[in-house]
Short mmCIF file of C-alpha atoms in Angstrom, two decimals:
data_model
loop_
_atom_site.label_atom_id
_atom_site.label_comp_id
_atom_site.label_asym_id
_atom_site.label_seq_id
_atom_site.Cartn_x
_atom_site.Cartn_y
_atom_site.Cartn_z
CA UNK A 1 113.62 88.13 74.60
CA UNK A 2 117.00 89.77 73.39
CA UNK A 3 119.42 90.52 75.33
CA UNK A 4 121.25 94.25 74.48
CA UNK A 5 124.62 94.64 74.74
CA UNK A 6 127.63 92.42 76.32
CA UNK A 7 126.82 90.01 79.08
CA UNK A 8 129.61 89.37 81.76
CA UNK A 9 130.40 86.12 82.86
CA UNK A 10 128.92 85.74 86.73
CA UNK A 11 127.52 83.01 89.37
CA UNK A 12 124.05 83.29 89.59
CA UNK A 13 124.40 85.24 93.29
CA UNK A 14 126.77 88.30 91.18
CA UNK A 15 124.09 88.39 88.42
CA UNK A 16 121.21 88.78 90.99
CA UNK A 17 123.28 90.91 92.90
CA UNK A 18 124.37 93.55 89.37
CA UNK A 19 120.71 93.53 88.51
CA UNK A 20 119.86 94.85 92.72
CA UNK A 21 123.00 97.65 92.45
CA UNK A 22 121.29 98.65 89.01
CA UNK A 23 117.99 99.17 89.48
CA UNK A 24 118.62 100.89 93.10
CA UNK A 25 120.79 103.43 91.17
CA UNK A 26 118.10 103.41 88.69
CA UNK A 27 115.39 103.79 91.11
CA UNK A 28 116.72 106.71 93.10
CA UNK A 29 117.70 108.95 89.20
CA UNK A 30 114.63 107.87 87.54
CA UNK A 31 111.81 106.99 89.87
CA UNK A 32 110.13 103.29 89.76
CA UNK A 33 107.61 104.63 86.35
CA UNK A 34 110.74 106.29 84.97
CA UNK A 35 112.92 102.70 84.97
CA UNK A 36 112.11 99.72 82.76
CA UNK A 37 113.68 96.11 83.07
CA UNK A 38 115.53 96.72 79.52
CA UNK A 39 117.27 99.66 81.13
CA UNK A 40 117.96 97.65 84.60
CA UNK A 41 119.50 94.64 82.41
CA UNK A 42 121.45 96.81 80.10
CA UNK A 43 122.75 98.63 83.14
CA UNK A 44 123.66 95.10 85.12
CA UNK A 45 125.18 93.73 81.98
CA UNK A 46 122.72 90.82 82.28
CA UNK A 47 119.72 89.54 79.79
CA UNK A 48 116.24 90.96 80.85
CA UNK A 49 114.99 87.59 81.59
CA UNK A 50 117.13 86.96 84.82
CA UNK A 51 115.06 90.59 86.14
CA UNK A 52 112.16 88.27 86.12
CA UNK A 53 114.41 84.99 87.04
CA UNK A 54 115.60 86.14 89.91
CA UNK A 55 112.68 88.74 91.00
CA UNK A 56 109.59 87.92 89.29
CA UNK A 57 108.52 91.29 88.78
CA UNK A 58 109.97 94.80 88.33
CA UNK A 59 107.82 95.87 91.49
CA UNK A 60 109.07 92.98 93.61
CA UNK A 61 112.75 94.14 92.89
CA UNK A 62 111.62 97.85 93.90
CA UNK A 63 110.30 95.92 97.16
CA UNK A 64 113.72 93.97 97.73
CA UNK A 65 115.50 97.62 96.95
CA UNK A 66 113.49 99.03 99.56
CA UNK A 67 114.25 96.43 102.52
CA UNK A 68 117.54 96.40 101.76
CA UNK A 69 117.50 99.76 103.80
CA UNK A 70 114.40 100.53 105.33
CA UNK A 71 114.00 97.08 107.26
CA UNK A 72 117.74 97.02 108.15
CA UNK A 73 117.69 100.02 109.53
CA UNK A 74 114.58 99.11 111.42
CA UNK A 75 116.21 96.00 112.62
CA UNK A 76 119.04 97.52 114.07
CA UNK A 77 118.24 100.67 115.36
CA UNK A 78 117.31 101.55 119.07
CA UNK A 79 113.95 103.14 118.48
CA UNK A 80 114.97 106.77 120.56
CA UNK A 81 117.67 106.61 117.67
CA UNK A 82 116.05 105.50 114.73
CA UNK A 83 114.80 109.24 113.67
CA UNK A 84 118.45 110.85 114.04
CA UNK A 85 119.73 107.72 111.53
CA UNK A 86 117.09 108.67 109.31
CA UNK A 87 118.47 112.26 109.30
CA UNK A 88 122.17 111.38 108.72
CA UNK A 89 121.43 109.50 105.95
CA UNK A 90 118.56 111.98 104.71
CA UNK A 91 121.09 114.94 104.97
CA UNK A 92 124.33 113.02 103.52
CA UNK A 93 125.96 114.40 100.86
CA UNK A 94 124.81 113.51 97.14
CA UNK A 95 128.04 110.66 96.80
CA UNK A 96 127.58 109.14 100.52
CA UNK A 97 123.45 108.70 100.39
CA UNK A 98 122.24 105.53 100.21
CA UNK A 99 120.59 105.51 96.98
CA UNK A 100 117.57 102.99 98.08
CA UNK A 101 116.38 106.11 100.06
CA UNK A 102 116.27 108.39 96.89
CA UNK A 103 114.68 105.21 95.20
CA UNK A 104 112.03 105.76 97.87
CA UNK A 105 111.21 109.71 97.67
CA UNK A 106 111.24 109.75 93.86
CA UNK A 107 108.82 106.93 93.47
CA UNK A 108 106.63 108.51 95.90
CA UNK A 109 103.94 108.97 92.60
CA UNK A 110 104.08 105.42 91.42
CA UNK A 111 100.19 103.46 92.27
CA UNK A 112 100.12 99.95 92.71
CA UNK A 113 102.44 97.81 94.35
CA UNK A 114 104.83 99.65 94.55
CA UNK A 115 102.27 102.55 96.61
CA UNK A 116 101.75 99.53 98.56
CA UNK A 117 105.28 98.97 99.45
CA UNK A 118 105.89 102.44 100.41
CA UNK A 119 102.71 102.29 102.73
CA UNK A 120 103.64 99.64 104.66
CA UNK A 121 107.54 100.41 104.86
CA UNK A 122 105.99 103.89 106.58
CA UNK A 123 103.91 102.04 108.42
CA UNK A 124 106.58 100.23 110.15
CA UNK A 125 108.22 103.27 110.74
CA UNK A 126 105.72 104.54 112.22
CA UNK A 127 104.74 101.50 115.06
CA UNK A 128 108.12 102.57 115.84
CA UNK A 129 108.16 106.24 116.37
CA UNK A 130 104.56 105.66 117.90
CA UNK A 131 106.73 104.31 120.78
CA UNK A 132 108.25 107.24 121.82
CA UNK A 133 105.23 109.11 123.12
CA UNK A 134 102.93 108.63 126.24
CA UNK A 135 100.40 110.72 124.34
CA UNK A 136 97.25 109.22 123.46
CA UNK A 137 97.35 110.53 120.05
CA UNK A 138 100.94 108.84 119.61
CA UNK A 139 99.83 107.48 116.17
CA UNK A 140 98.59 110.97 114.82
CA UNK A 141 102.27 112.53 116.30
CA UNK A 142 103.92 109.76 114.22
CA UNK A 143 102.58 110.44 110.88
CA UNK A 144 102.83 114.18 111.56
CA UNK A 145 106.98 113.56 111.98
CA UNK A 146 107.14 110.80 108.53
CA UNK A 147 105.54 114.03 106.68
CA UNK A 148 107.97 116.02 108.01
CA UNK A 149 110.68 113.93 107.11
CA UNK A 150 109.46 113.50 103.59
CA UNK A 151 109.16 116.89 103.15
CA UNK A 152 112.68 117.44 103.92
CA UNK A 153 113.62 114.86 101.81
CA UNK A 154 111.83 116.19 98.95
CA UNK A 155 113.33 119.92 99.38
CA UNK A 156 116.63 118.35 100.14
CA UNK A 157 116.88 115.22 97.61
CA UNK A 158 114.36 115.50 94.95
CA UNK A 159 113.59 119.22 94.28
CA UNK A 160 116.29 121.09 96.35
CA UNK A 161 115.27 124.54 97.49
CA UNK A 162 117.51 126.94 99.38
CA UNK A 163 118.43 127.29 102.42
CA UNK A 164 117.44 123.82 102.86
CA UNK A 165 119.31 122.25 100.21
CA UNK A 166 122.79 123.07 101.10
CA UNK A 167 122.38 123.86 105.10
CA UNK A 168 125.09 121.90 107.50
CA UNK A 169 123.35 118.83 108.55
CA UNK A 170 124.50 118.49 112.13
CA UNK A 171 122.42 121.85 112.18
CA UNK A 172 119.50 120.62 110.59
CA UNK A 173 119.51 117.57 112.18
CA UNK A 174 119.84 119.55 115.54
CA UNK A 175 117.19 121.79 114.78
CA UNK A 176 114.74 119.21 113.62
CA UNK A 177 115.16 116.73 116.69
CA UNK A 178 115.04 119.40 119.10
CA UNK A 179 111.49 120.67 117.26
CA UNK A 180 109.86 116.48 117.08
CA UNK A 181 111.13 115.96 120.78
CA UNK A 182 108.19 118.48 121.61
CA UNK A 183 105.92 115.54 119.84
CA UNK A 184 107.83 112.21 120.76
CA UNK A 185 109.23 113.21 123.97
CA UNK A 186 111.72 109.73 124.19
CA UNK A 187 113.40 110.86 120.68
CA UNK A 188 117.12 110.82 121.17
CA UNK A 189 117.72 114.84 120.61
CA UNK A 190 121.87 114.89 119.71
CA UNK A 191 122.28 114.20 115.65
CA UNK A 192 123.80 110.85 115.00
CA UNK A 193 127.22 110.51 113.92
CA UNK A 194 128.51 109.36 110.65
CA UNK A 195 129.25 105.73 110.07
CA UNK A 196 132.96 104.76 111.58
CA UNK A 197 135.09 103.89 108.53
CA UNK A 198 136.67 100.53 108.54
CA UNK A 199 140.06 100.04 108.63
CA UNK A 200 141.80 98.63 105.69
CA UNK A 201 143.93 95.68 106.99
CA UNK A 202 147.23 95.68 107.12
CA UNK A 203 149.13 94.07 104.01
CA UNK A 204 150.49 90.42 104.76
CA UNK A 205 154.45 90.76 104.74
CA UNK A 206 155.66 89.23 101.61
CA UNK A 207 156.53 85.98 100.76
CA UNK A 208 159.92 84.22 102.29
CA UNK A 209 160.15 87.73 104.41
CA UNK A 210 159.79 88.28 108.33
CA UNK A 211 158.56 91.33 109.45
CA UNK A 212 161.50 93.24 111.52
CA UNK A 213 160.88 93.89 115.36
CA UNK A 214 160.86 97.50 116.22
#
């Protein structure tokens, strides 16, 4: 199979990495029908035979795109939380999203495995949210909140329709989890906060140099 354009010199864990940053910022412009392998390849710099190397399918990378921030998330969020994290990073600006989540809503047509993926990644957040209700139609209140968030993704993400497209999103957010705490009474109501930024570390003091005491 030829390769198209350069290819840049990497270990095998950078190539397999390029090709996973490509076709998640593939996946979230284009939606999974709208990407092909040659356009994930030319993208990661890398021959269209590693896609399959490293993957084994172009579904099965869709799959590893989506766990990358669906299960994570799932992993390490506190269930009463896990809806407001959605929000933040559903209502993020355009350059701070996390592109595997627009990956997910614009591949939302795609049959297949990749429909299969999708299912069960809402499914598990779902058993989740099911959690957070005493009701005995807790699994019926869960789907009805995954629609709504989908919905909002859609209006907000895919096909963005004013008011919604450009509201604040600590009022959204606040809005929204006020409205599902009337169907999963244990959600965590106050919006989450953005992501603490990580301090860059302090330059090492130069060679043959002490620093001076203050």
């Amino acid at each position: 199979m030829a390769h198209q354009g350069p290819e840049r010199r990497r270990n095998a864990a950078e190539t397999r990495q390029a090709l996973l940053d490509a076709a998640t910022t593939l996946f979230a412009e284009r939606g999974f029908d709208g990407t092909t392998v040659r356009d994930i390849a030319g993208l990661a710099e890398a021959n269209q035979a590693l896609v399959f190397r490293y993957f084994g399918s172009k579904e099965a990378l869709f799959e590893e795109v989506m766990a990358g921030v669906g299960r994570e998330q799932l992993a390490t969020t506190p269930a009463e939380h896990l809806l407001a994290a959605v929000l933040r990073d559903l209502l993020a600006p355009a350059a701070e999203r996390d592109r595997s989540l627009e990956a997910f809503l614009r591949s939302g047509g795609s049959g297949g495995a990749v429909s299969a993926v999708r299912e069960q990644l809402g499914e598990e957040y779902a058993r989740v949210l099911r959690t957070l209700t005493s009701g005995p139609d807790a699994a019926l209140r869960a789907d009805l909140v995954l629609a709504w968030l989908l919905g909002i993704g859609l209006m907000r993400v895919v096909a963005p329709k004013e008011p919604l497209a450009t509201a604040d999103s600590t009022e959204v957010s606040t809005l929204v989890l006020g409205a599902v705490s009337t169907l999963l009474e244990r959600v965590e109501r106050a919006p989450a906060p953005a992501p603490t930024p990580v301090a860059a570390p302090a330059p090492a003091p130069a060679p043959g140099r002490q620093p001076q005491a203050t």
